[in-house]
Tab-separated table of N, CA, C and O in Angstrom:
chain	number	residue	atom	x	y	z
A	756	GLN	N	102.151	51.791	126.380
A	756	GLN	CA	103.200	52.706	125.960
A	756	GLN	C	103.948	52.017	124.896
A	756	GLN	O	104.460	50.921	125.015
A	757	VAL	N	104.097	52.716	123.805
A	757	VAL	CA	104.939	52.190	122.673
A	757	VAL	C	106.337	52.262	123.043
A	757	VAL	O	106.874	53.321	123.498
A	758	PRO	N	107.029	51.160	122.980
A	758	PRO	CA	108.455	51.085	123.570
A	758	PRO	C	109.434	51.933	122.610
A	758	PRO	O	110.427	52.418	123.255
A	759	LEU	N	109.202	52.018	121.419
A	759	LEU	CA	110.137	52.779	120.550
A	759	LEU	C	109.356	53.576	119.554
A	759	LEU	O	108.402	53.062	118.917
A	760	VAL	N	109.802	54.836	119.301
A	760	VAL	CA	109.098	55.605	118.304
A	760	VAL	C	110.161	56.259	117.413
A	760	VAL	O	111.041	56.928	117.910
A	761	GLU	N	110.003	55.995	116.083
A	761	GLU	CA	111.010	56.544	115.193
A	761	GLU	C	110.485	57.862	114.704
A	761	GLU	O	109.073	58.018	114.523
A	762	SER	N	111.249	58.662	114.142
A	762	SER	CA	110.844	59.886	113.329
A	762	SER	C	112.086	60.331	112.525
A	762	SER	O	113.200	59.777	112.670
A	763	GLY	N	111.847	61.251	111.661
A	763	GLY	CA	112.913	61.832	110.887
A	763	GLY	C	112.924	61.350	109.400
A	763	GLY	O	113.755	61.834	108.641
A	764	GLY	N	112.118	60.402	109.081
A	764	GLY	CA	112.113	59.920	107.675
A	764	GLY	C	111.538	61.024	106.825
A	764	GLY	O	110.991	61.919	107.221
A	765	GLY	N	111.590	60.736	105.434
A	765	GLY	CA	111.040	61.760	104.581
A	765	GLY	C	111.564	61.344	103.124
A	765	GLY	O	112.106	60.367	102.830
A	766	SER	N	111.270	62.314	102.297
A	766	SER	CA	111.570	62.213	100.864
A	766	SER	C	112.776	63.054	100.507
A	766	SER	O	112.643	64.392	100.784
A	767	VAL	N	113.801	62.573	100.017
A	767	VAL	CA	114.993	63.309	99.688
A	767	VAL	C	115.494	62.999	98.403
A	767	VAL	O	115.151	61.929	97.819
A	768	GLN	N	116.376	63.763	97.828
A	768	GLN	CA	116.944	63.536	96.533
A	768	GLN	C	118.339	62.745	96.697
A	768	GLN	O	118.938	62.818	97.808
A	769	THR	N	118.731	62.077	95.747
A	769	THR	CA	120.029	61.380	95.731
A	769	THR	C	121.134	62.344	96.153
A	769	THR	O	121.119	63.569	95.664
A	770	GLY	N	121.976	61.887	97.083
A	770	GLY	CA	123.047	62.671	97.616
A	770	GLY	C	122.698	63.432	98.867
A	770	GLY	O	123.644	63.967	99.491
A	771	GLY	N	121.486	63.453	99.249
A	771	GLY	CA	121.059	64.187	100.429
A	771	GLY	C	121.400	63.421	101.610
A	771	GLY	O	121.925	62.228	101.624
A	772	SER	N	121.070	63.984	102.840
A	772	SER	CA	121.225	63.298	104.111
A	772	SER	C	119.980	63.385	105.027
A	772	SER	O	119.098	64.253	104.731
A	773	LEU	N	119.862	62.349	105.842
A	773	LEU	CA	118.819	62.429	106.883
A	773	LEU	C	119.323	61.939	108.203
A	773	LEU	O	120.309	61.102	108.184
A	774	LYS	N	118.705	62.404	109.222
A	774	LYS	CA	119.020	61.918	110.542
A	774	LYS	C	117.784	61.419	111.227
A	774	LYS	O	116.818	62.151	111.510
A	775	LEU	N	117.680	60.068	111.391
A	775	LEU	CA	116.483	59.442	111.892
A	775	LEU	C	116.658	59.394	113.493
A	775	LEU	O	117.778	59.155	113.960
A	776	SER	N	115.574	59.462	114.170
A	776	SER	CA	115.650	59.422	115.688
A	776	SER	C	114.710	58.357	116.113
A	776	SER	O	113.692	57.917	115.443
A	777	CYS	N	115.180	57.742	117.213
A	777	CYS	CA	114.379	56.704	117.847
A	777	CYS	C	114.334	56.967	119.418
A	777	CYS	O	115.311	56.862	120.038
A	778	ALA	N	113.104	57.418	119.815
A	778	ALA	CA	112.871	57.550	121.206
A	778	ALA	C	112.519	56.245	121.845
A	778	ALA	O	111.648	55.604	121.493
A	779	VAL	N	113.381	55.829	122.877
A	779	VAL	CA	113.272	54.483	123.510
A	779	VAL	C	112.687	54.675	124.853
A	779	VAL	O	113.166	55.449	125.683
A	780	SER	N	111.787	53.813	125.255
A	780	SER	CA	111.261	53.888	126.537
A	780	SER	C	112.323	53.396	127.617
A	780	SER	O	113.111	52.621	127.202
A	781	ALA	N	112.233	53.976	128.812
A	781	ALA	CA	113.422	53.790	129.695
A	781	ALA	C	113.548	52.326	129.992
A	781	ALA	O	114.720	51.872	130.071
A	782	TYR	N	112.528	51.566	130.072
A	782	TYR	CA	112.782	50.092	130.408
A	782	TYR	C	113.389	49.347	129.313
A	782	TYR	O	114.028	48.285	129.530
A	783	ALA	N	113.420	49.807	128.180
A	783	ALA	CA	114.001	49.167	126.977
A	783	ALA	C	115.356	49.764	126.640
A	783	ALA	O	116.049	49.295	125.710
A	784	TYR	N	115.794	50.823	127.393
A	784	TYR	CA	116.945	51.501	126.972
A	784	TYR	C	118.269	51.215	127.737
A	784	TYR	O	119.275	51.025	127.180
A	785	SER	N	118.040	51.103	129.009
A	785	SER	CA	119.313	50.963	129.870
A	785	SER	C	120.089	49.716	129.648
A	785	SER	O	119.480	48.641	129.645
A	786	ASN	N	121.418	49.940	129.465
A	786	ASN	CA	122.245	48.830	129.205
A	786	ASN	C	121.790	47.737	128.225
A	786	ASN	O	121.796	46.616	128.499
A	787	ASN	N	121.287	48.187	127.179
A	787	ASN	CA	120.662	47.365	126.208
A	787	ASN	C	121.355	47.585	124.779
A	787	ASN	O	122.105	48.410	124.572
A	788	CYS	N	120.891	46.712	123.882
A	788	CYS	CA	121.317	46.763	122.456
A	788	CYS	C	120.100	47.357	121.654
A	788	CYS	O	119.077	46.746	121.694
A	789	VAL	N	120.301	48.500	121.052
A	789	VAL	CA	119.308	49.104	120.288
A	789	VAL	C	119.944	49.146	118.743
A	789	VAL	O	121.074	49.535	118.533
A	790	ALA	N	119.093	48.719	117.811
A	790	ALA	CA	119.516	48.627	116.493
A	790	ALA	C	118.603	49.241	115.486
A	790	ALA	O	117.354	49.410	115.870
A	791	TRP	N	119.180	49.692	114.374
A	791	TRP	CA	118.357	50.030	113.262
A	791	TRP	C	118.295	48.956	112.212
A	791	TRP	O	119.284	48.393	111.835
A	792	PHE	N	117.060	48.721	111.633
A	792	PHE	CA	116.870	47.791	110.588
A	792	PHE	C	116.182	48.651	109.539
A	792	PHE	O	115.574	49.528	109.687
A	793	ARG	N	116.135	47.983	108.293
A	793	ARG	CA	115.330	48.542	107.177
A	793	ARG	C	114.859	47.492	106.386
A	793	ARG	O	115.421	46.351	106.344
A	794	GLN	N	113.781	47.814	105.710
A	794	GLN	CA	113.025	46.878	104.785
A	794	GLN	C	112.569	47.620	103.588
A	794	GLN	O	111.753	48.450	103.680
A	795	SER	N	113.102	47.169	102.406
A	795	SER	CA	112.706	47.685	101.122
A	795	SER	C	111.525	46.818	100.682
A	795	SER	O	111.340	45.667	100.988
A	796	LEU	N	110.763	47.447	99.785
A	796	LEU	CA	109.595	46.677	99.222
A	796	LEU	C	110.020	45.430	98.546
A	796	LEU	O	110.845	45.351	97.658
A	797	GLY	N	109.464	44.346	98.958
A	797	GLY	CA	109.692	43.027	98.322
A	797	GLY	C	111.009	42.325	98.813
A	797	GLY	O	111.365	41.258	98.413
A	798	LYS	N	111.675	43.025	99.833
A	798	LYS	CA	112.867	42.362	100.334
A	798	LYS	C	112.780	42.059	101.830
A	798	LYS	O	111.945	42.583	102.534
A	799	ALA	N	113.684	41.231	102.257
A	799	ALA	CA	113.718	40.899	103.684
A	799	ALA	C	114.260	42.022	104.507
A	799	ALA	O	115.073	42.911	104.001
A	800	ARG	N	113.949	42.131	105.748
A	800	ARG	CA	114.411	43.227	106.615
A	800	ARG	C	115.894	42.908	106.916
A	800	ARG	O	116.291	41.728	107.068
A	801	GLU	N	116.729	43.962	106.954
A	801	GLU	CA	118.134	43.755	107.151
A	801	GLU	C	118.610	44.708	108.291
A	801	GLU	O	118.136	45.784	108.385
A	802	GLY	N	119.545	44.217	108.986
A	802	GLY	CA	120.104	44.947	110.007
A	802	GLY	C	121.113	46.062	109.522
A	802	GLY	O	121.887	45.782	108.636
A	803	VAL	N	121.110	47.344	110.061
A	803	VAL	CA	121.905	48.360	109.564
A	803	VAL	C	123.024	48.592	110.509
A	803	VAL	O	124.181	48.708	110.232
A	804	ALA	N	122.675	48.943	111.761
A	804	ALA	CA	123.615	49.293	112.836
A	804	ALA	C	123.062	49.055	114.217
A	804	ALA	O	121.885	49.024	114.344
A	805	SER	N	123.898	48.947	115.151
A	805	SER	CA	123.495	48.787	116.541
A	805	SER	C	124.384	49.672	117.467
A	805	SER	O	125.542	49.963	117.151
A	806	ILE	N	123.856	49.910	118.666
A	806	ILE	CA	124.655	50.634	119.701
A	806	ILE	C	124.305	50.038	121.073
A	806	ILE	O	123.185	49.708	121.412
A	807	TYR	N	125.366	49.873	121.854
A	807	TYR	CA	125.271	49.357	123.177
A	807	TYR	C	124.954	50.597	124.103
A	807	TYR	O	125.913	51.459	124.238
A	808	THR	N	123.805	50.749	124.594
A	808	THR	CA	123.477	51.937	125.275
A	808	THR	C	124.240	52.121	126.584
A	808	THR	O	124.434	53.274	127.169
A	809	GLY	N	124.777	51.097	127.122
A	809	GLY	CA	125.493	51.219	128.356
A	809	GLY	C	126.844	51.930	128.144
A	809	GLY	O	127.308	52.526	129.182
A	810	GLY	N	127.429	51.923	127.046
A	810	GLY	CA	128.660	52.604	126.854
A	810	GLY	C	128.845	53.321	125.522
A	810	GLY	O	129.789	54.167	125.353
A	811	GLY	N	127.891	53.217	124.608
A	811	GLY	CA	127.864	53.887	123.411
A	811	GLY	C	128.693	53.319	122.224
A	811	GLY	O	128.853	53.943	121.276
A	812	THR	N	129.259	52.067	122.501
A	812	THR	CA	130.026	51.413	121.465
A	812	THR	C	129.068	50.989	120.330
A	812	THR	O	127.916	50.628	120.628
A	813	THR	N	129.492	50.961	119.093
A	813	THR	CA	128.600	50.781	117.938
A	813	THR	C	129.058	49.740	117.027
A	813	THR	O	130.260	49.391	117.022
A	814	TYR	N	128.141	49.285	116.225
A	814	TYR	CA	128.376	48.314	115.220
A	814	TYR	C	127.643	48.709	113.979
A	814	TYR	O	126.407	49.220	114.019
A	815	VAL	N	128.337	48.838	112.748
A	815	VAL	CA	127.667	49.050	111.561
A	815	VAL	C	127.823	47.939	110.574
A	815	VAL	O	129.005	47.450	110.425
A	816	ALA	N	126.847	47.497	109.942
A	816	ALA	CA	126.864	46.381	109.005
A	816	ALA	C	127.968	46.733	107.865
A	816	ALA	O	128.062	47.847	107.512
A	817	HIS	N	128.628	45.704	107.476
A	817	HIS	CA	129.735	45.984	106.517
A	817	HIS	C	129.308	46.656	105.327
A	817	HIS	O	129.957	47.617	104.854
A	818	SER	N	128.173	46.322	104.764
A	818	SER	CA	127.694	46.966	103.487
A	818	SER	C	127.200	48.352	103.774
A	818	SER	O	126.991	49.094	102.782
A	819	MET	N	127.069	48.779	104.952
A	819	MET	CA	126.591	50.131	105.349
A	819	MET	C	127.618	50.997	105.794
A	819	MET	O	127.406	52.291	106.016
A	820	LYS	N	128.853	50.511	105.973
A	820	LYS	CA	129.888	51.322	106.475
A	820	LYS	C	130.236	52.585	105.601
A	820	LYS	O	130.240	52.359	104.384
A	821	GLY	N	130.507	53.668	106.151
A	821	GLY	CA	131.024	54.758	105.327
A	821	GLY	C	129.841	55.847	105.253
A	821	GLY	O	130.148	57.021	105.286
A	822	ARG	N	128.560	55.429	105.167
A	822	ARG	CA	127.495	56.400	104.967
A	822	ARG	C	126.497	56.394	106.177
A	822	ARG	O	125.729	57.335	106.293
A	823	PHE	N	126.605	55.364	106.988
A	823	PHE	CA	125.656	55.234	108.105
A	823	PHE	C	126.346	55.394	109.369
A	823	PHE	O	127.338	54.816	109.614
A	824	THR	N	125.840	56.181	110.332
A	824	THR	CA	126.298	56.387	111.622
A	824	THR	C	125.300	56.347	112.639
A	824	THR	O	124.306	56.993	112.552
A	825	ILE	N	125.552	55.456	113.653
A	825	ILE	CA	124.574	55.420	114.742
A	825	ILE	C	125.129	56.020	116.063
A	825	ILE	O	126.332	56.021	116.213
A	826	SER	N	124.257	56.777	116.664
A	826	SER	CA	124.772	57.465	117.998
A	826	SER	C	123.564	57.502	118.917
A	826	SER	O	122.440	57.021	118.654
A	827	GLN	N	123.854	58.027	120.120
A	827	GLN	CA	122.830	58.137	121.126
A	827	GLN	C	122.923	59.429	121.953
A	827	GLN	O	123.959	59.978	122.063
A	828	ASP	N	121.769	59.804	122.484
A	828	ASP	CA	121.640	60.932	123.524
A	828	ASP	C	121.178	60.071	124.683
A	828	ASP	O	119.966	59.993	124.909
A	829	SER	N	122.100	59.761	125.608
A	829	SER	CA	121.611	58.869	126.765
A	829	SER	C	120.768	59.691	127.683
A	829	SER	O	120.012	59.051	128.390
A	830	ALA	N	120.912	60.889	127.712
A	830	ALA	CA	120.165	61.805	128.642
A	830	ALA	C	118.713	61.796	128.280
A	830	ALA	O	117.824	61.987	129.123
A	831	ASN	N	118.412	61.487	127.077
A	831	ASN	CA	117.045	61.503	126.520
A	831	ASN	C	116.633	60.158	125.911
A	831	ASN	O	115.488	60.099	125.326
A	832	ASN	N	117.404	59.078	126.230
A	832	ASN	CA	116.953	57.816	125.707
A	832	ASN	C	116.707	57.768	124.314
A	832	ASN	O	115.647	57.215	123.871
A	833	THR	N	117.545	58.406	123.546
A	833	THR	CA	117.300	58.538	122.057
A	833	THR	C	118.458	57.949	121.342
A	833	THR	O	119.601	58.275	121.644
A	834	VAL	N	118.151	57.239	120.286
A	834	VAL	CA	119.209	56.635	119.429
A	834	VAL	C	118.964	57.338	118.016
A	834	VAL	O	117.751	57.392	117.598
A	835	TYR	N	120.065	57.662	117.318
A	835	TYR	CA	119.984	58.230	116.026
A	835	TYR	C	120.651	57.376	114.963
A	835	TYR	O	121.566	56.611	115.267
A	836	LEU	N	120.236	57.639	113.806
A	836	LEU	CA	120.841	57.039	112.588
A	836	LEU	C	121.060	58.154	111.559
A	836	LEU	O	120.085	58.626	111.022
A	837	GLN	N	122.349	58.482	111.384
A	837	GLN	CA	122.658	59.506	110.394
A	837	GLN	C	122.964	58.745	109.078
A	837	GLN	O	123.805	57.800	109.068
A	838	ILE	N	122.279	59.190	107.983
A	838	ILE	CA	122.537	58.596	106.637
A	838	ILE	C	122.960	59.674	105.725
A	838	ILE	O	122.143	60.616	105.538
A	839	ASN	N	124.140	59.584	105.098
A	839	ASN	CA	124.719	60.561	104.242
A	839	ASN	C	124.753	59.896	102.838
A	839	ASN	O	124.704	58.783	102.564
A	840	THR	N	124.779	60.903	101.866
A	840	THR	CA	124.929	60.502	100.443
A	840	THR	C	123.886	59.486	100.130
A	840	THR	O	124.225	58.318	99.622
A	841	LEU	N	122.667	59.768	100.303
A	841	LEU	CA	121.637	58.861	100.133
A	841	LEU	C	121.473	58.529	98.684
A	841	LEU	O	121.744	59.257	97.698
A	842	LYS	N	121.094	57.162	98.463
A	842	LYS	CA	120.943	56.573	97.178
A	842	LYS	C	119.522	56.045	97.032
A	842	LYS	O	118.988	55.703	98.077
A	843	PRO	N	119.060	55.921	95.798
A	843	PRO	CA	117.696	55.359	95.672
A	843	PRO	C	117.523	54.006	96.316
A	843	PRO	O	116.368	53.670	96.843
A	844	GLU	N	118.635	53.270	96.319
A	844	GLU	CA	118.511	51.860	96.977
A	844	GLU	C	118.353	51.951	98.500
A	844	GLU	O	118.168	50.957	99.136
A	845	ASP	N	118.508	53.154	99.063
A	845	ASP	CA	118.301	53.360	100.519
A	845	ASP	C	116.798	53.517	100.776
A	845	ASP	O	116.377	53.532	102.024
A	846	THR	N	116.030	53.584	99.773
A	846	THR	CA	114.557	53.703	100.013
A	846	THR	C	114.055	52.494	100.675
A	846	THR	O	114.182	51.368	100.364
A	847	ALA	N	113.427	52.704	101.876
A	847	ALA	CA	113.008	51.629	102.733
A	847	ALA	C	112.222	52.229	103.910
A	847	ALA	O	112.306	53.407	104.211
A	848	MET	N	111.555	51.330	104.677
A	848	MET	CA	111.034	51.613	105.947
A	848	MET	C	112.162	51.264	106.988
A	848	MET	O	112.699	50.231	106.863
A	849	TYR	N	112.469	52.252	107.796
A	849	TYR	CA	113.429	52.068	108.710
A	849	TYR	C	112.856	51.811	110.129
A	849	TYR	O	112.028	52.739	110.570
A	850	TYR	N	113.314	50.878	110.788
A	850	TYR	CA	112.810	50.562	112.095
A	850	TYR	C	113.957	50.480	113.149
A	850	TYR	O	115.050	50.186	112.933
A	851	CYS	N	113.530	50.974	114.310
A	851	CYS	CA	114.533	50.645	115.494
A	851	CYS	C	113.999	49.731	116.384
A	851	CYS	O	112.736	49.430	116.400
A	852	ALA	N	114.844	48.979	117.010
A	852	ALA	CA	114.422	47.883	117.934
A	852	ALA	C	115.435	47.725	118.917
A	852	ALA	O	116.511	48.098	118.981
A	853	ALA	N	114.941	47.135	120.115
A	853	ALA	CA	115.748	46.895	121.283
A	853	ALA	C	115.577	45.412	121.729
A	853	ALA	O	114.532	44.870	121.652
A	854	THR	N	116.693	44.857	122.236
A	854	THR	CA	116.594	43.543	122.710
A	854	THR	C	115.947	43.535	124.145
A	854	THR	O	115.755	44.610	124.701
A	855	ARG	N	115.598	42.369	124.523
A	855	ARG	CA	114.945	42.262	125.811
A	855	ARG	C	115.782	42.786	126.928
A	855	ARG	O	115.277	43.465	127.874
A	856	GLY	N	117.107	42.665	126.769
A	856	GLY	CA	117.957	43.219	127.830
A	856	GLY	C	118.027	42.423	129.031
A	856	GLY	O	117.268	41.559	129.344
A	857	PRO	N	119.157	42.758	129.874
A	857	PRO	CA	120.282	43.557	129.457
A	857	PRO	C	121.291	42.843	128.541
A	857	PRO	O	121.252	41.669	128.466
A	858	ALA	N	121.825	43.661	127.705
A	858	ALA	CA	122.775	43.167	126.702
A	858	ALA	C	124.190	43.398	127.156
A	858	ALA	O	124.455	44.051	128.182
A	859	THR	N	125.136	42.786	126.446
A	859	THR	CA	126.560	43.047	126.738
A	859	THR	C	127.197	43.945	125.621
A	859	THR	O	126.655	43.843	124.428
A	860	ASP	N	128.183	44.595	125.928
A	860	ASP	CA	128.908	45.391	124.924
A	860	ASP	C	129.346	44.472	123.751
A	860	ASP	O	129.200	44.869	122.590
A	861	ARG	N	130.045	43.443	124.152
A	861	ARG	CA	130.556	42.606	123.099
A	861	ARG	C	129.537	41.997	122.110
A	861	ARG	O	129.731	42.038	120.917
A	862	TYR	N	128.422	41.613	122.714
A	862	TYR	CA	127.274	41.047	121.882
A	862	TYR	C	126.801	42.098	120.939
A	862	TYR	O	126.615	41.901	119.771
A	863	CYS	N	126.583	43.404	121.462
A	863	CYS	CA	125.911	44.414	120.660
A	863	CYS	C	126.878	45.125	119.644
A	863	CYS	O	126.635	45.124	118.522
A	864	SER	N	127.997	45.460	120.257
A	864	SER	CA	128.914	46.275	119.311
A	864	SER	C	129.829	45.328	118.483
A	864	SER	O	130.493	45.847	117.481
A	865	GLY	N	129.750	44.001	118.787
A	865	GLY	CA	130.373	43.155	117.918
A	865	GLY	C	129.428	42.589	116.812
A	865	GLY	O	129.909	41.829	115.866
A	866	GLY	N	128.227	42.917	116.801
A	866	GLY	CA	127.331	42.555	115.846
A	866	GLY	C	126.868	41.143	115.895
A	866	GLY	O	126.435	40.521	114.976
A	867	TYR	N	126.905	40.557	117.126
A	867	TYR	CA	126.548	39.136	117.311
A	867	TYR	C	125.148	39.013	117.558
A	867	TYR	O	124.703	38.172	118.409
A	868	TRP	N	124.317	39.687	117.022
A	868	TRP	CA	122.886	39.593	117.134
A	868	TRP	C	122.227	39.286	115.890
A	868	TRP	O	122.752	39.261	114.767
A	869	ALA	N	120.919	38.771	116.070
A	869	ALA	CA	120.087	38.505	115.033
A	869	ALA	C	118.783	39.182	115.145
A	869	ALA	O	118.416	39.602	116.248
A	870	GLU	N	118.026	39.309	114.148
A	870	GLU	CA	116.729	39.987	114.196
A	870	GLU	C	115.822	39.473	115.320
A	870	GLU	O	115.042	40.191	115.970
A	871	ALA	N	115.810	38.053	115.394
A	871	ALA	CA	114.976	37.434	116.393
A	871	ALA	C	115.234	37.799	117.784
A	871	ALA	O	114.542	37.556	118.707
A	872	ASP	N	116.514	38.347	118.055
A	872	ASP	CA	116.893	38.756	119.477
A	872	ASP	C	116.198	39.960	119.949
A	872	ASP	O	116.219	40.215	121.074
A	873	PHE	N	115.599	40.720	118.917
A	873	PHE	CA	115.032	42.037	119.368
A	873	PHE	C	113.614	41.872	119.600
A	873	PHE	O	112.740	41.521	118.906
A	874	ARG	N	113.228	42.297	120.979
A	874	ARG	CA	111.910	42.065	121.428
A	874	ARG	C	110.996	43.267	121.117
A	874	ARG	O	109.751	43.137	120.968
A	875	TYR	N	111.567	44.413	121.311
A	875	TYR	CA	110.862	45.671	121.205
A	875	TYR	C	111.016	46.332	119.855
A	875	TYR	O	112.152	46.627	119.448
A	876	TRP	N	109.964	46.773	119.220
A	876	TRP	CA	110.090	47.307	117.847
A	876	TRP	C	109.277	48.661	117.889
A	876	TRP	O	108.171	48.785	118.439
A	877	GLY	N	109.721	49.553	117.022
A	877	GLY	CA	108.933	50.749	116.638
A	877	GLY	C	108.066	50.477	115.459
A	877	GLY	O	108.172	49.289	114.915
A	878	GLN	N	107.274	51.429	115.111
A	878	GLN	CA	106.489	51.266	113.873
A	878	GLN	C	107.099	51.631	112.570
A	878	GLN	O	106.507	51.469	111.555
A	879	GLY	N	108.244	52.260	112.695
A	879	GLY	CA	109.042	52.598	111.500
A	879	GLY	C	108.801	53.986	110.943
A	879	GLY	O	107.812	54.676	111.265
A	880	THR	N	109.775	54.421	110.213
A	880	THR	CA	109.747	55.688	109.477
A	880	THR	C	110.259	55.445	108.081
A	880	THR	O	111.266	54.933	107.824
A	881	GLN	N	109.519	56.099	107.143
A	881	GLN	CA	109.799	55.748	105.754
A	881	GLN	C	110.789	56.900	105.146
A	881	GLN	O	110.736	58.019	105.451
A	882	VAL	N	111.724	56.222	104.423
A	882	VAL	CA	112.780	57.052	103.759
A	882	VAL	C	112.629	56.781	102.240
A	882	VAL	O	112.668	55.604	101.856
A	883	THR	N	112.374	57.863	101.498
A	883	THR	CA	112.300	57.627	100.079
A	883	THR	C	113.258	58.550	99.488
A	883	THR	O	113.364	59.757	99.704
A	884	VAL	N	114.156	57.926	98.595
A	884	VAL	CA	115.200	58.683	97.867
A	884	VAL	C	114.960	58.624	96.434
A	884	VAL	O	114.790	57.615	95.774
A	885	SER	N	114.889	59.871	95.764
A	885	SER	CA	114.545	59.950	94.313
A	885	SER	C	115.762	60.355	93.608
A	885	SER	O	116.710	61.032	94.184
A	886	SER	N	115.843	59.844	92.402
A	886	SER	CA	117.080	60.220	91.625
A	886	SER	C	116.878	61.435	90.744
A	886	SER	O	115.802	61.998	90.696
């Protein structure tokens, strides 16, 4: 069973919006830290935002604040990433990931995590923004 499955990516024009979804397997969801990462061609993967699934508190990377919002539907073990006012530089493969768990609220919503902390990964969904 694939632990996380992303969807919602696509090709949009500058200024548009997208809402990405991440369906998380139950064993990887409960009281855990789920995050979105992205990787542009030729660049290192970077963290975008995270959510503590136990309480819904969130963290958004400083450079992403204002246009990126992370949320969850705990009844369906799904985490979302809303991206507004898309720019060409947002073009990337977007991945969601979950830590081994259980996580703490402070660790997750305080952004005290690193990419290496995340054990479970999805296959990614491509976002392409044209000017």
